[in-house]
């Protein structure tokens, strides 16, 4: 063993065996060395504990996808400038109801909800569809099927594209965008 290796080995032993520290290090430097050693241990232990407590939270946040179940208020803006409002009540097993919200319906009686279906494409994508009837003027109704394809922007907001396919006549589908916000009941 070389002289350098022996010196390094003696210094390493100082850190591992505190009882030998008293014989090699003067009294004035013992306390700071012990504090440094103790502080390093405490800091390391705190860092490990912090990581251990944060890891389950991060894992839960990554694996949980937003919940679709509940009542959603939907605002639709079609490309032609028309705006519509609906309410979507999402239930278990991909079922739900769509209800057209239109102040003019008060004159004809309350609107009736229609059966709708919804599916999750992945953790953040959702599609829901169902039949609706929009009022046309004072006496007409425009019946068709709505298809919403959106993504969760947050747990309480879905945005995306919408298509209205009329059931009567040879008219083209209407396209637009929608914003659905979770209703606070």
Coordinates of N, CA, C and O in Angstrom, one line a residue:
X1 N 0.8 -1.2 0.0 CA 0.0 0.0 0.0 C 0.9 1.2 0.0 O 1.8 1.3 0.8
X2 N 0.6 2.2 -0.9 CA 1.4 3.4 -1.0 C 1.1 4.3 0.2 O 0.1 4.2 0.9
X3 N 1.9 5.3 0.4 CA 1.7 6.3 1.4 C 0.4 7.1 1.2 O -0.4 7.3 2.1
X4 N 0.1 7.4 -0.1 CA -1.1 8.2 -0.4 C -2.4 7.3 -0.1 O -3.3 7.8 0.4
X5 N -2.3 6.1 -0.5 CA -3.5 5.2 -0.2 C -3.7 5.0 1.3 O -4.8 5.0 1.7
X6 N -2.6 4.9 2.0 CA -2.8 4.8 3.5 C -3.4 6.0 4.1 O -4.2 6.0 5.0
X7 N -2.9 7.2 3.6 CA -3.5 8.5 4.1 C -5.0 8.6 3.7 O -5.8 9.0 4.6
X8 N -5.3 8.3 2.5 CA -6.8 8.3 2.1 C -7.6 7.4 2.9 O -8.7 7.7 3.3
X9 N -7.0 6.2 3.2 CA -7.7 5.2 4.0 C -8.0 5.7 5.4 O -9.0 5.5 6.0
X10 N -7.0 6.4 6.0 CA -7.1 6.9 7.3 C -8.2 8.0 7.4 O -9.0 8.1 8.3
X11 N -8.2 8.8 6.3 CA -9.2 9.9 6.3 C -10.6 9.3 6.1 O -11.6 9.8 6.7
X12 N -10.8 8.3 5.3 CA -12.1 7.6 5.2 C -12.5 7.0 6.5 O -13.7 7.1 6.8
X13 N -11.6 6.5 7.2 CA -11.9 5.9 8.5 C -12.4 6.9 9.5 O -13.3 6.7 10.3
X14 N -11.9 8.1 9.4 CA -12.4 9.2 10.2 C -13.9 9.5 10.1 O -14.6 9.7 11.0
X15 N -14.3 9.4 8.9 CA -15.8 9.7 8.6 C -16.6 8.5 9.0 O -17.8 8.7 9.4
X16 N -16.1 7.3 8.9 CA -16.9 6.1 9.3 C -17.0 5.8 10.8 O -17.9 5.3 11.3
X17 N -15.9 6.1 11.5 CA -15.8 5.8 12.9 C -15.7 7.0 13.7 O -14.5 7.5 13.9
X18 N -16.7 7.6 14.3 CA -16.6 8.8 15.0 C -15.8 8.7 16.3 O -15.2 9.7 16.7
X19 N -15.6 7.5 16.8 CA -14.8 7.4 18.1 C -13.3 7.7 17.7 O -12.6 8.2 18.6
X20 N -12.9 7.4 16.5 CA -11.5 7.7 16.2 C -11.3 9.2 15.8 O -10.2 9.6 15.8
X21 N -12.4 9.8 15.6 CA -12.3 11.3 15.2 C -11.6 12.1 16.3 O -10.9 13.0 16.1
X22 N -11.9 11.7 17.6 CA -11.3 12.4 18.7 C -9.8 12.4 18.8 O -9.2 13.3 19.2
X23 N -9.2 11.3 18.3 CA -7.8 11.1 18.4 C -7.0 11.8 17.3 O -5.9 12.2 17.5
X24 N -7.6 12.0 16.1 CA -6.9 12.6 15.0 C -7.2 14.1 14.8 O -6.4 14.8 14.2
X25 N -8.4 14.6 15.2 CA -8.8 15.9 14.8 C -8.8 16.8 16.1 O -9.3 16.3 17.1
X26 N -8.3 18.0 16.0 CA -8.3 18.9 17.2 C -9.7 19.2 17.6 O -10.6 19.2 16.9
X27 N -9.9 19.6 18.9 CA -11.2 19.8 19.5 C -11.9 20.9 18.7 O -13.1 20.8 18.5
X28 N -11.2 21.9 18.2 CA -11.9 23.1 17.5 C -12.6 22.7 16.2 O -13.6 23.3 15.8
X29 N -12.1 21.6 15.6 CA -12.7 21.2 14.3 C -13.7 20.0 14.4 O -14.3 19.7 13.4
X30 N -13.8 19.4 15.6 CA -14.6 18.2 15.7 C -16.1 18.6 15.5 O -16.8 17.9 14.8
X31 N -16.5 19.6 16.2 CA -18.0 20.0 16.2 C -18.4 20.3 14.8 O -19.4 19.8 14.3
X32 N -17.7 21.2 14.0 CA -18.2 21.4 12.6 C -18.2 20.2 11.8 O -19.1 20.0 11.0
X33 N -17.2 19.3 11.9 CA -17.2 18.1 11.1 C -18.4 17.2 11.5 O -19.1 16.6 10.6
X34 N -18.7 17.1 12.8 CA -19.9 16.3 13.2 C -21.2 16.9 12.7 O -22.1 16.2 12.2
X35 N -21.3 18.2 12.7 CA -22.5 18.9 12.2 C -22.6 18.7 10.7 O -23.8 18.5 10.2
X36 N -21.6 18.8 10.0 CA -21.6 18.6 8.5 C -22.1 17.2 8.2 O -23.0 17.0 7.4
X37 N -21.5 16.2 8.9 CA -21.9 14.8 8.7 C -23.4 14.6 9.1 O -24.1 14.0 8.3
X38 N -23.8 15.2 10.2 CA -25.2 15.0 10.6 C -26.2 15.7 9.7 O -27.2 15.2 9.3
X39 N -25.8 16.9 9.3 CA -26.6 17.7 8.3 C -26.8 17.0 7.0 O -27.9 17.0 6.4
X40 N -25.7 16.4 6.5 CA -25.8 15.6 5.2 C -26.8 14.5 5.4 O -27.6 14.2 4.5
X41 N -26.8 13.8 6.5 CA -27.7 12.7 6.7 C -29.1 13.2 6.8 O -30.0 12.6 6.1
X42 N -29.4 14.3 7.5 CA -30.7 14.8 7.6 C -31.3 15.3 6.3 O -32.4 15.0 5.9
X43 N -30.4 16.0 5.5 CA -30.9 16.5 4.2 C -31.2 15.3 3.3 O -32.2 15.3 2.6
X44 N -30.3 14.3 3.3 CA -30.5 13.1 2.4 C -31.8 12.4 2.8 O -32.6 12.0 2.0
X45 N -32.0 12.3 4.1 CA -33.3 11.6 4.6 C -34.5 12.4 4.2 O -35.5 11.8 3.8
X46 N -34.5 13.7 4.3 CA -35.6 14.5 4.0 C -35.9 14.5 2.5 O -37.0 14.4 2.1
X47 N -34.8 14.5 1.7 CA -35.0 14.4 0.2 C -35.7 13.1 -0.2 O -36.6 13.0 -1.0
X48 N -35.2 12.0 0.5 CA -35.8 10.7 0.2 C -37.3 10.6 0.6 O -38.1 10.1 -0.1
X49 N -37.6 11.1 1.8 CA -39.0 11.1 2.3 C -39.9 12.0 1.4 O -41.0 11.6 1.1
X50 N -39.4 13.1 0.9 CA -40.1 14.0 0.0 C -40.5 13.2 -1.3 O -41.6 13.2 -1.7
X51 N -39.5 12.6 -1.8 CA -39.7 11.8 -3.1 C -40.7 10.7 -2.9 O -41.6 10.5 -3.7
X52 N -40.6 10.0 -1.7 CA -41.5 8.9 -1.5 C -42.9 9.4 -1.3 O -43.9 8.7 -1.8
X53 N -43.1 10.5 -0.7 CA -44.5 11.0 -0.5 C -45.1 11.6 -1.7 O -46.3 11.6 -1.9
X54 N -44.2 12.1 -2.6 CA -44.7 12.8 -3.8 C -45.0 11.8 -5.0 O -45.9 12.0 -5.8
X55 N -44.3 10.6 -5.0 CA -44.5 9.7 -6.1 C -45.9 9.1 -6.2 O -46.5 9.1 -7.3
X56 N -46.6 8.7 -5.1 CA -47.9 8.2 -5.3 C -48.9 9.2 -5.8 O -49.8 9.0 -6.6
X57 N -48.7 10.5 -5.4 CA -49.6 11.6 -5.8 C -49.4 11.8 -7.3 O -50.4 11.9 -8.1
X58 N -48.2 11.8 -7.8 CA -48.0 11.9 -9.2 C -48.5 10.8 -10.0 O -49.1 10.9 -11.1
X59 N -48.4 9.6 -9.5 CA -48.9 8.4 -10.2 C -50.4 8.4 -10.3 O -51.0 8.1 -11.3
X60 N -51.1 8.9 -9.2 CA -52.6 9.0 -9.2 C -53.0 10.0 -10.2 O -53.9 9.8 -10.9
X61 N -52.3 11.2 -10.2 CA -52.7 12.2 -11.1 C -52.5 11.8 -12.6 O -53.3 12.2 -13.4
X62 N -51.5 11.0 -12.9 CA -51.3 10.6 -14.3 C -52.3 9.5 -14.7 O -52.7 9.4 -15.8
X63 N -52.8 8.6 -13.8 CA -53.6 7.5 -14.2 C -55.1 7.9 -14.1 O -55.9 7.2 -14.8
X64 N -55.5 8.9 -13.4 CA -56.9 9.3 -13.3 C -57.3 10.1 -14.6 O -56.6 11.1 -14.9
X65 N -58.3 9.7 -15.2 CA -58.8 10.5 -16.3 C -60.1 11.2 -15.9 O -60.7 10.8 -14.9
X66 N -60.4 12.3 -16.5 CA -61.6 13.1 -16.1 C -62.8 12.3 -16.2 O -63.0 11.4 -17.1
X67 N -63.7 12.5 -15.2 CA -65.0 11.8 -15.2 C -66.0 12.4 -16.1 O -66.3 13.6 -16.0
X68 N -66.6 11.6 -16.9 CA -67.7 12.1 -17.8 C -69.0 12.2 -17.2 O -69.9 13.0 -17.6
X69 N -69.3 11.4 -16.2 CA -70.6 11.3 -15.5 C -71.0 12.6 -14.9 O -70.2 13.2 -14.2
X70 N -72.2 13.1 -15.2 CA -72.7 14.4 -14.7 C -73.4 15.2 -15.7 O -73.7 14.7 -16.9
X71 N -73.8 16.4 -15.3 CA -74.6 17.3 -16.2 C -73.6 18.3 -16.8 O -72.8 18.9 -16.2
X72 N -73.8 18.5 -18.2 CA -72.9 19.4 -18.9 C -73.8 20.4 -19.7 O -74.8 20.0 -20.3
X73 N -73.4 21.7 -19.6 CA -74.0 22.7 -20.4 C -73.2 22.9 -21.6 O -72.0 23.2 -21.5
X74 N -73.8 22.8 -22.8 CA -73.1 22.9 -24.1 C -73.5 24.1 -24.8 O -74.7 24.4 -25.0
X75 N -72.5 24.8 -25.3 CA -72.7 26.0 -26.2 C -72.1 25.6 -27.6 O -71.0 25.2 -27.7
X76 N -73.0 25.7 -28.6 CA -72.5 25.4 -29.9 C -72.5 26.6 -30.8 O -73.4 27.4 -30.8
X77 N -71.4 26.7 -31.6 CA -71.3 27.8 -32.6 C -71.1 27.1 -34.0 O -70.1 26.5 -34.2
X78 N -72.1 27.2 -34.8 CA -72.0 26.6 -36.2 C -71.3 27.6 -37.1 O -71.2 28.8 -36.8
X79 N -70.7 27.0 -38.2 CA -69.9 27.8 -39.1 C -70.8 28.9 -39.7 O -70.2 30.0 -40.1
X80 N -72.1 28.7 -39.9 CA -72.9 29.8 -40.5 C -73.3 30.9 -39.5 O -74.0 31.8 -39.9
X81 N -72.8 30.8 -38.3 CA -73.0 31.9 -37.3 C -74.1 31.6 -36.3 O -74.3 32.3 -35.3
X82 N -74.9 30.5 -36.6 CA -76.0 30.2 -35.6 C -75.4 29.6 -34.4 O -74.4 28.9 -34.4
X83 N -76.0 29.9 -33.3 CA -75.6 29.4 -32.0 C -76.8 28.6 -31.3 O -77.9 29.0 -31.5
X84 N -76.4 27.6 -30.7 CA -77.4 26.7 -30.0 C -76.9 26.4 -28.6 O -75.7 26.4 -28.4
X85 N -77.8 26.0 -27.7 CA -77.5 25.5 -26.4 C -78.2 24.2 -26.1 O -79.3 24.0 -26.4
X86 N -77.5 23.3 -25.4 CA -78.0 22.0 -25.1 C -77.6 21.7 -23.7 O -76.6 22.3 -23.1
X87 N -78.2 20.7 -23.1 CA -77.7 20.1 -21.8 C -77.6 18.6 -22.0 O -78.4 18.0 -22.6
X88 N -76.4 18.1 -21.6 CA -76.1 16.7 -21.8 C -76.0 16.1 -20.4 O -75.2 16.6 -19.6
X89 N -76.8 15.1 -20.1 CA -76.7 14.4 -18.8 C -76.0 13.0 -19.1 O -76.7 12.1 -19.6
X90 N -74.8 12.9 -18.7 CA -74.0 11.7 -18.9 C -74.2 10.7 -17.7 O -74.1 11.1 -16.6
X91 N -74.6 9.5 -18.1 CA -74.9 8.5 -17.0 C -73.9 7.4 -17.2 O -73.1 7.3 -18.1
X92 N -74.0 6.4 -16.3 CA -73.1 5.2 -16.3 C -73.3 4.4 -17.6 O -74.3 4.6 -18.3
X93 N -72.3 3.6 -18.0 CA -72.4 2.7 -19.1 C -72.6 3.3 -20.4 O -73.2 2.8 -21.3
X94 N -72.1 4.6 -20.6 CA -72.2 5.2 -21.9 C -73.5 5.7 -22.3 O -73.8 6.0 -23.5
X95 N -74.4 5.9 -21.3 CA -75.8 6.3 -21.7 C -75.9 7.8 -21.2 O -75.1 8.3 -20.4
X96 N -77.0 8.5 -21.7 CA -77.2 9.8 -21.3 C -78.4 10.4 -22.0 O -79.1 9.7 -22.8
X97 N -78.7 11.7 -21.8 CA -79.8 12.4 -22.5 C -79.3 13.7 -23.0 O -78.4 14.4 -22.4
X98 N -79.9 14.2 -24.1 CA -79.6 15.5 -24.7 C -80.9 16.3 -24.6 O -82.0 15.8 -24.9
X99 N -80.8 17.5 -24.2 CA -82.0 18.4 -24.1 C -81.6 19.8 -24.7 O -80.7 20.4 -24.3
X100 N -82.4 20.2 -25.7 CA -82.2 21.5 -26.4 C -82.7 22.6 -25.4 O -83.8 22.5 -24.8
X101 N -81.9 23.6 -25.2 CA -82.2 24.7 -24.3 C -82.5 25.9 -25.3 O -81.6 26.4 -25.9
X102 N -83.8 26.3 -25.3 CA -84.2 27.4 -26.2 C -85.3 28.1 -25.6 O -86.3 27.5 -25.2
X103 N -85.2 29.4 -25.3 CA -86.2 30.2 -24.7 C -87.6 30.2 -25.5 O -88.6 30.3 -24.9
X104 N -87.5 30.0 -26.8 CA -88.8 29.9 -27.6 C -89.6 28.7 -27.3 O -90.8 28.6 -27.6
X105 N -89.0 27.6 -26.7 CA -89.7 26.4 -26.4 C -90.8 26.6 -25.3 O -91.7 25.8 -25.2
X106 N -90.7 27.7 -24.5 CA -91.7 28.0 -23.5 C -93.0 28.1 -24.1 O -94.0 27.8 -23.5
X107 N -93.1 28.7 -25.3 CA -94.4 28.9 -25.9 C -95.0 27.6 -26.4 O -96.2 27.5 -26.4
X108 N -94.2 26.6 -26.7 CA -94.7 25.3 -27.1 C -94.7 24.2 -26.1 O -95.1 23.1 -26.3
X109 N -94.2 24.6 -24.9 CA -94.1 23.6 -23.8 C -92.6 23.2 -23.7 O -91.8 23.5 -24.5
X110 N -92.3 22.6 -22.5 CA -90.9 22.3 -22.3 C -90.4 21.3 -23.3 O -91.1 20.4 -23.8
X111 N -89.1 21.4 -23.5 CA -88.4 20.4 -24.4 C -88.4 19.1 -23.8 O -88.4 18.9 -22.5
X112 N -88.3 18.0 -24.6 CA -88.2 16.7 -24.1 C -86.8 16.2 -24.4 O -86.2 16.3 -25.5
X113 N -86.2 15.6 -23.3 CA -84.8 15.0 -23.5 C -84.9 13.8 -24.4 O -85.8 13.0 -24.4
X114 N -83.8 13.6 -25.2 CA -83.7 12.4 -26.1 C -82.6 11.6 -25.6 O -81.6 12.1 -25.0
X115 N -82.6 10.3 -25.9 CA -81.6 9.4 -25.5 C -80.3 9.6 -26.3 O -80.3 9.9 -27.5
X116 N -79.2 9.6 -25.6 CA -77.9 9.8 -26.2 C -76.9 8.8 -25.7 O -77.2 8.0 -24.7
X117 N -75.8 8.7 -26.4 CA -74.7 7.7 -26.0 C -73.4 8.5 -26.0 O -73.2 9.4 -26.8
X118 N -72.5 8.0 -25.2 CA -71.2 8.6 -25.2 C -70.2 7.5 -25.0 O -70.4 6.4 -24.5
X119 N -69.0 7.7 -25.6 CA -67.8 6.8 -25.5 C -66.6 7.6 -25.2 O -66.4 8.7 -25.7
X120 N -65.6 6.9 -24.5 CA -64.3 7.5 -24.3 C -63.4 6.9 -25.4 O -63.3 5.7 -25.5
X121 N -62.7 7.7 -26.1 CA -61.7 7.3 -27.1 C -60.4 7.0 -26.4 O -59.8 6.0 -26.7
X122 N -60.0 7.8 -25.5 CA -58.8 7.6 -24.7 C -59.0 8.4 -23.4 O -60.1 8.8 -23.1
X123 N -57.9 8.6 -22.6 CA -58.1 9.3 -21.3 C -58.7 10.7 -21.5 O -59.4 11.2 -20.6
X124 N -58.4 11.4 -22.6 CA -58.9 12.8 -22.7 C -59.9 13.0 -23.8 O -60.4 14.1 -23.9
X125 N -60.2 12.0 -24.6 CA -61.1 12.2 -25.7 C -62.4 11.6 -25.5 O -62.5 10.5 -24.9
X126 N -63.5 12.2 -25.9 CA -64.9 11.7 -25.7 C -65.7 12.0 -26.9 O -65.5 13.0 -27.6
X127 N -66.6 11.1 -27.2 CA -67.6 11.3 -28.3 C -69.0 11.1 -27.7 O -69.2 10.1 -27.0
X128 N -69.9 12.0 -28.0 CA -71.3 11.7 -27.6 C -72.2 12.1 -28.7 O -71.9 13.1 -29.5
X129 N -73.3 11.4 -28.8 CA -74.2 11.6 -30.0 C -75.7 11.3 -29.6 O -75.9 10.5 -28.6
X130 N -76.6 12.0 -30.3 CA -78.0 11.7 -30.0 C -78.9 12.6 -30.9 O -78.4 13.6 -31.5
X131 N -80.2 12.2 -31.0 CA -81.1 13.0 -31.8 C -81.6 14.3 -31.1 O -81.7 14.3 -29.8
X132 N -81.8 15.4 -31.8 CA -82.3 16.6 -31.3 C -83.2 17.3 -32.3 O -83.3 16.9 -33.5
X133 N -84.1 18.2 -31.8 CA -85.0 19.0 -32.6 C -84.8 20.4 -32.3 O -85.1 20.9 -31.2
X134 N -84.3 21.2 -33.2 CA -84.1 22.7 -33.0 C -85.4 23.4 -33.6 O -86.0 22.9 -34.6
X135 N -85.8 24.5 -33.0 CA -86.9 25.3 -33.5 C -86.5 26.0 -34.7 O -85.4 26.5 -34.8
X136 N -87.4 26.1 -35.7 CA -87.2 26.9 -36.9 C -88.3 27.9 -36.9 O -89.5 27.5 -37.1
X137 N -88.0 29.1 -36.7 CA -89.0 30.2 -36.7 C -90.0 29.9 -35.5 O -89.6 29.5 -34.4
X138 N -91.3 30.2 -35.8 CA -92.3 30.0 -34.7 C -93.0 28.6 -34.8 O -93.7 28.2 -33.9
X139 N -93.0 27.9 -36.0 CA -93.7 26.7 -36.1 C -92.9 25.5 -36.5 O -93.4 24.4 -36.4
X140 N -91.8 25.7 -37.1 CA -91.0 24.5 -37.7 C -90.0 24.0 -36.7 O -89.6 24.6 -35.7
X141 N -89.6 22.7 -37.0 CA -88.6 22.1 -36.2 C -87.6 21.4 -37.2 O -88.0 20.9 -38.2
X142 N -86.4 21.5 -36.8 CA -85.3 21.0 -37.6 C -84.7 19.8 -36.8 O -84.0 19.9 -35.9
X143 N -85.2 18.6 -37.2 CA -84.8 17.3 -36.5 C -83.5 16.8 -37.2 O -83.3 16.8 -38.4
X144 N -82.6 16.2 -36.3 CA -81.4 15.7 -36.8 C -80.6 15.0 -35.7 O -81.1 14.8 -34.6
X145 N -79.4 14.6 -36.0 CA -78.5 13.9 -35.1 C -77.3 14.7 -34.9 O -76.7 15.2 -35.8
X146 N -77.0 14.9 -33.6 CA -75.8 15.7 -33.2 C -74.7 14.7 -32.9 O -74.9 13.7 -32.2
X147 N -73.5 15.0 -33.3 CA -72.3 14.2 -33.0 C -71.2 15.2 -32.5 O -70.8 16.1 -33.2
X148 N -70.8 15.0 -31.2 CA -69.8 15.8 -30.6 C -68.5 15.0 -30.5 O -68.6 13.9 -29.9
X149 N -67.4 15.5 -30.9 CA -66.1 14.9 -30.7 C -65.2 16.0 -30.0 O -64.9 17.0 -30.6
X150 N -64.9 15.6 -28.7 CA -64.1 16.6 -28.0 C -63.0 16.0 -27.1 O -62.9 14.8 -27.0
X151 N -62.3 17.0 -26.5 CA -61.2 16.6 -25.6 C -61.4 17.4 -24.3 O -61.9 18.5 -24.3
X152 N -61.0 16.7 -23.2 CA -61.1 17.4 -21.9 C -60.0 18.4 -21.8 O -58.8 18.1 -21.9
X153 N -60.3 19.7 -21.6 CA -59.3 20.7 -21.4 C -59.0 20.8 -19.9 O -57.9 21.1 -19.5
X154 N -60.0 20.4 -19.1 CA -59.8 20.2 -17.6 C -60.9 19.3 -17.2 O -61.6 18.7 -18.0
X155 N -61.0 19.0 -15.9 CA -62.0 18.1 -15.4 C -63.5 18.6 -15.6 O -64.4 17.8 -15.7
X156 N -63.6 19.9 -15.8 CA -64.9 20.5 -15.9 C -65.1 21.2 -17.3 O -66.1 22.0 -17.4
X157 N -64.3 21.0 -18.3 CA -64.4 21.6 -19.6 C -64.0 20.7 -20.7 O -62.9 20.1 -20.7
X158 N -64.9 20.6 -21.7 CA -64.7 19.8 -22.9 C -64.8 20.7 -24.1 O -65.8 21.5 -24.1
X159 N -63.9 20.7 -25.0 CA -64.1 21.5 -26.2 C -63.8 20.6 -27.4 O -63.1 19.6 -27.3
X160 N -64.4 21.0 -28.6 CA -64.2 20.2 -29.8 C -65.1 20.6 -30.9 O -65.6 21.7 -31.0
X161 N -65.3 19.6 -31.8 CA -66.1 19.9 -33.0 C -67.4 19.1 -32.9 O -67.6 18.1 -32.3
X162 N -68.4 19.7 -33.6 CA -69.8 19.2 -33.6 C -70.3 19.1 -35.0 O -69.9 19.9 -35.9
X163 N -71.1 18.1 -35.3 CA -71.8 18.0 -36.6 C -73.3 17.7 -36.4 O -73.6 16.9 -35.5
X164 N -74.1 18.4 -37.1 CA -75.6 18.2 -37.1 C -76.0 17.7 -38.4 O -75.8 18.3 -39.4
X165 N -76.5 16.4 -38.4 CA -76.9 15.8 -39.7 C -78.4 15.8 -39.7 O -79.1 15.1 -38.9
X166 N -79.1 16.6 -40.6 CA -80.5 16.6 -40.6 C -81.1 15.3 -41.0 O -80.6 14.6 -41.8
X167 N -82.3 15.0 -40.4 CA -83.0 13.7 -40.7 C -83.9 13.9 -42.0 O -84.2 12.9 -42.6
X168 N -84.4 15.1 -42.2 CA -85.4 15.3 -43.3 C -84.8 16.1 -44.4 O -84.1 17.1 -44.2
X169 N -85.0 15.6 -45.6 CA -84.5 16.4 -46.8 C -83.1 16.0 -47.2 O -82.4 15.2 -46.5
X170 N -82.6 16.6 -48.3 CA -81.3 16.3 -48.8 C -80.3 17.4 -48.5 O -79.5 17.8 -49.2
X171 N -80.5 18.0 -47.3 CA -79.6 19.1 -46.9 C -78.3 18.6 -46.4 O -78.2 17.5 -45.8
X172 N -77.2 19.4 -46.5 CA -75.9 19.0 -46.0 C -75.8 19.1 -44.5 O -76.6 19.9 -43.9
X173 N -74.9 18.5 -43.9 CA -74.7 18.6 -42.5 C -74.1 19.9 -42.1 O -73.5 20.6 -42.9
X174 N -74.4 20.4 -40.9 CA -73.8 21.6 -40.4 C -72.7 21.3 -39.5 O -72.7 20.3 -38.7
X175 N -71.6 22.0 -39.6 CA -70.4 21.8 -38.8 C -70.1 23.0 -37.9 O -70.5 24.1 -38.3
X176 N -69.5 22.8 -36.8 CA -69.2 23.9 -35.9 C -68.3 23.4 -34.7 O -67.7 22.3 -34.8
X177 N -68.2 24.3 -33.7 CA -67.4 23.9 -32.5 C -68.4 24.0 -31.3 O -69.4 24.6 -31.4
X178 N -67.9 23.3 -30.2 CA -68.7 23.4 -29.0 C -67.8 23.5 -27.8 O -66.6 23.2 -27.8
X179 N -68.4 24.0 -26.7 CA -67.8 24.1 -25.4 C -68.7 23.5 -24.4 O -69.9 24.0 -24.3
X180 N -68.4 22.5 -23.7 CA -69.2 21.9 -22.7 C -68.6 22.2 -21.3 O -67.4 21.8 -21.1
X181 N -69.4 22.8 -20.4 CA -68.9 23.0 -19.0 C -69.8 22.2 -18.1 O -71.0 22.1 -18.2
X182 N -69.1 21.6 -17.1 CA -69.8 20.8 -16.1 C -70.7 21.8 -15.3 O -70.3 22.8 -14.8
X183 N -72.0 21.4 -15.1 CA -73.0 22.2 -14.4 C -72.8 21.9 -12.9 O -72.6 20.8 -12.5
X184 N -72.9 23.0 -12.2 CA -72.8 22.9 -10.7 C -74.3 22.8 -10.2 O -75.0 23.7 -10.4
X185 N -74.6 21.7 -9.6 CA -76.0 21.5 -9.2 C -76.2 21.9 -7.8 O -75.5 22.0 -6.9

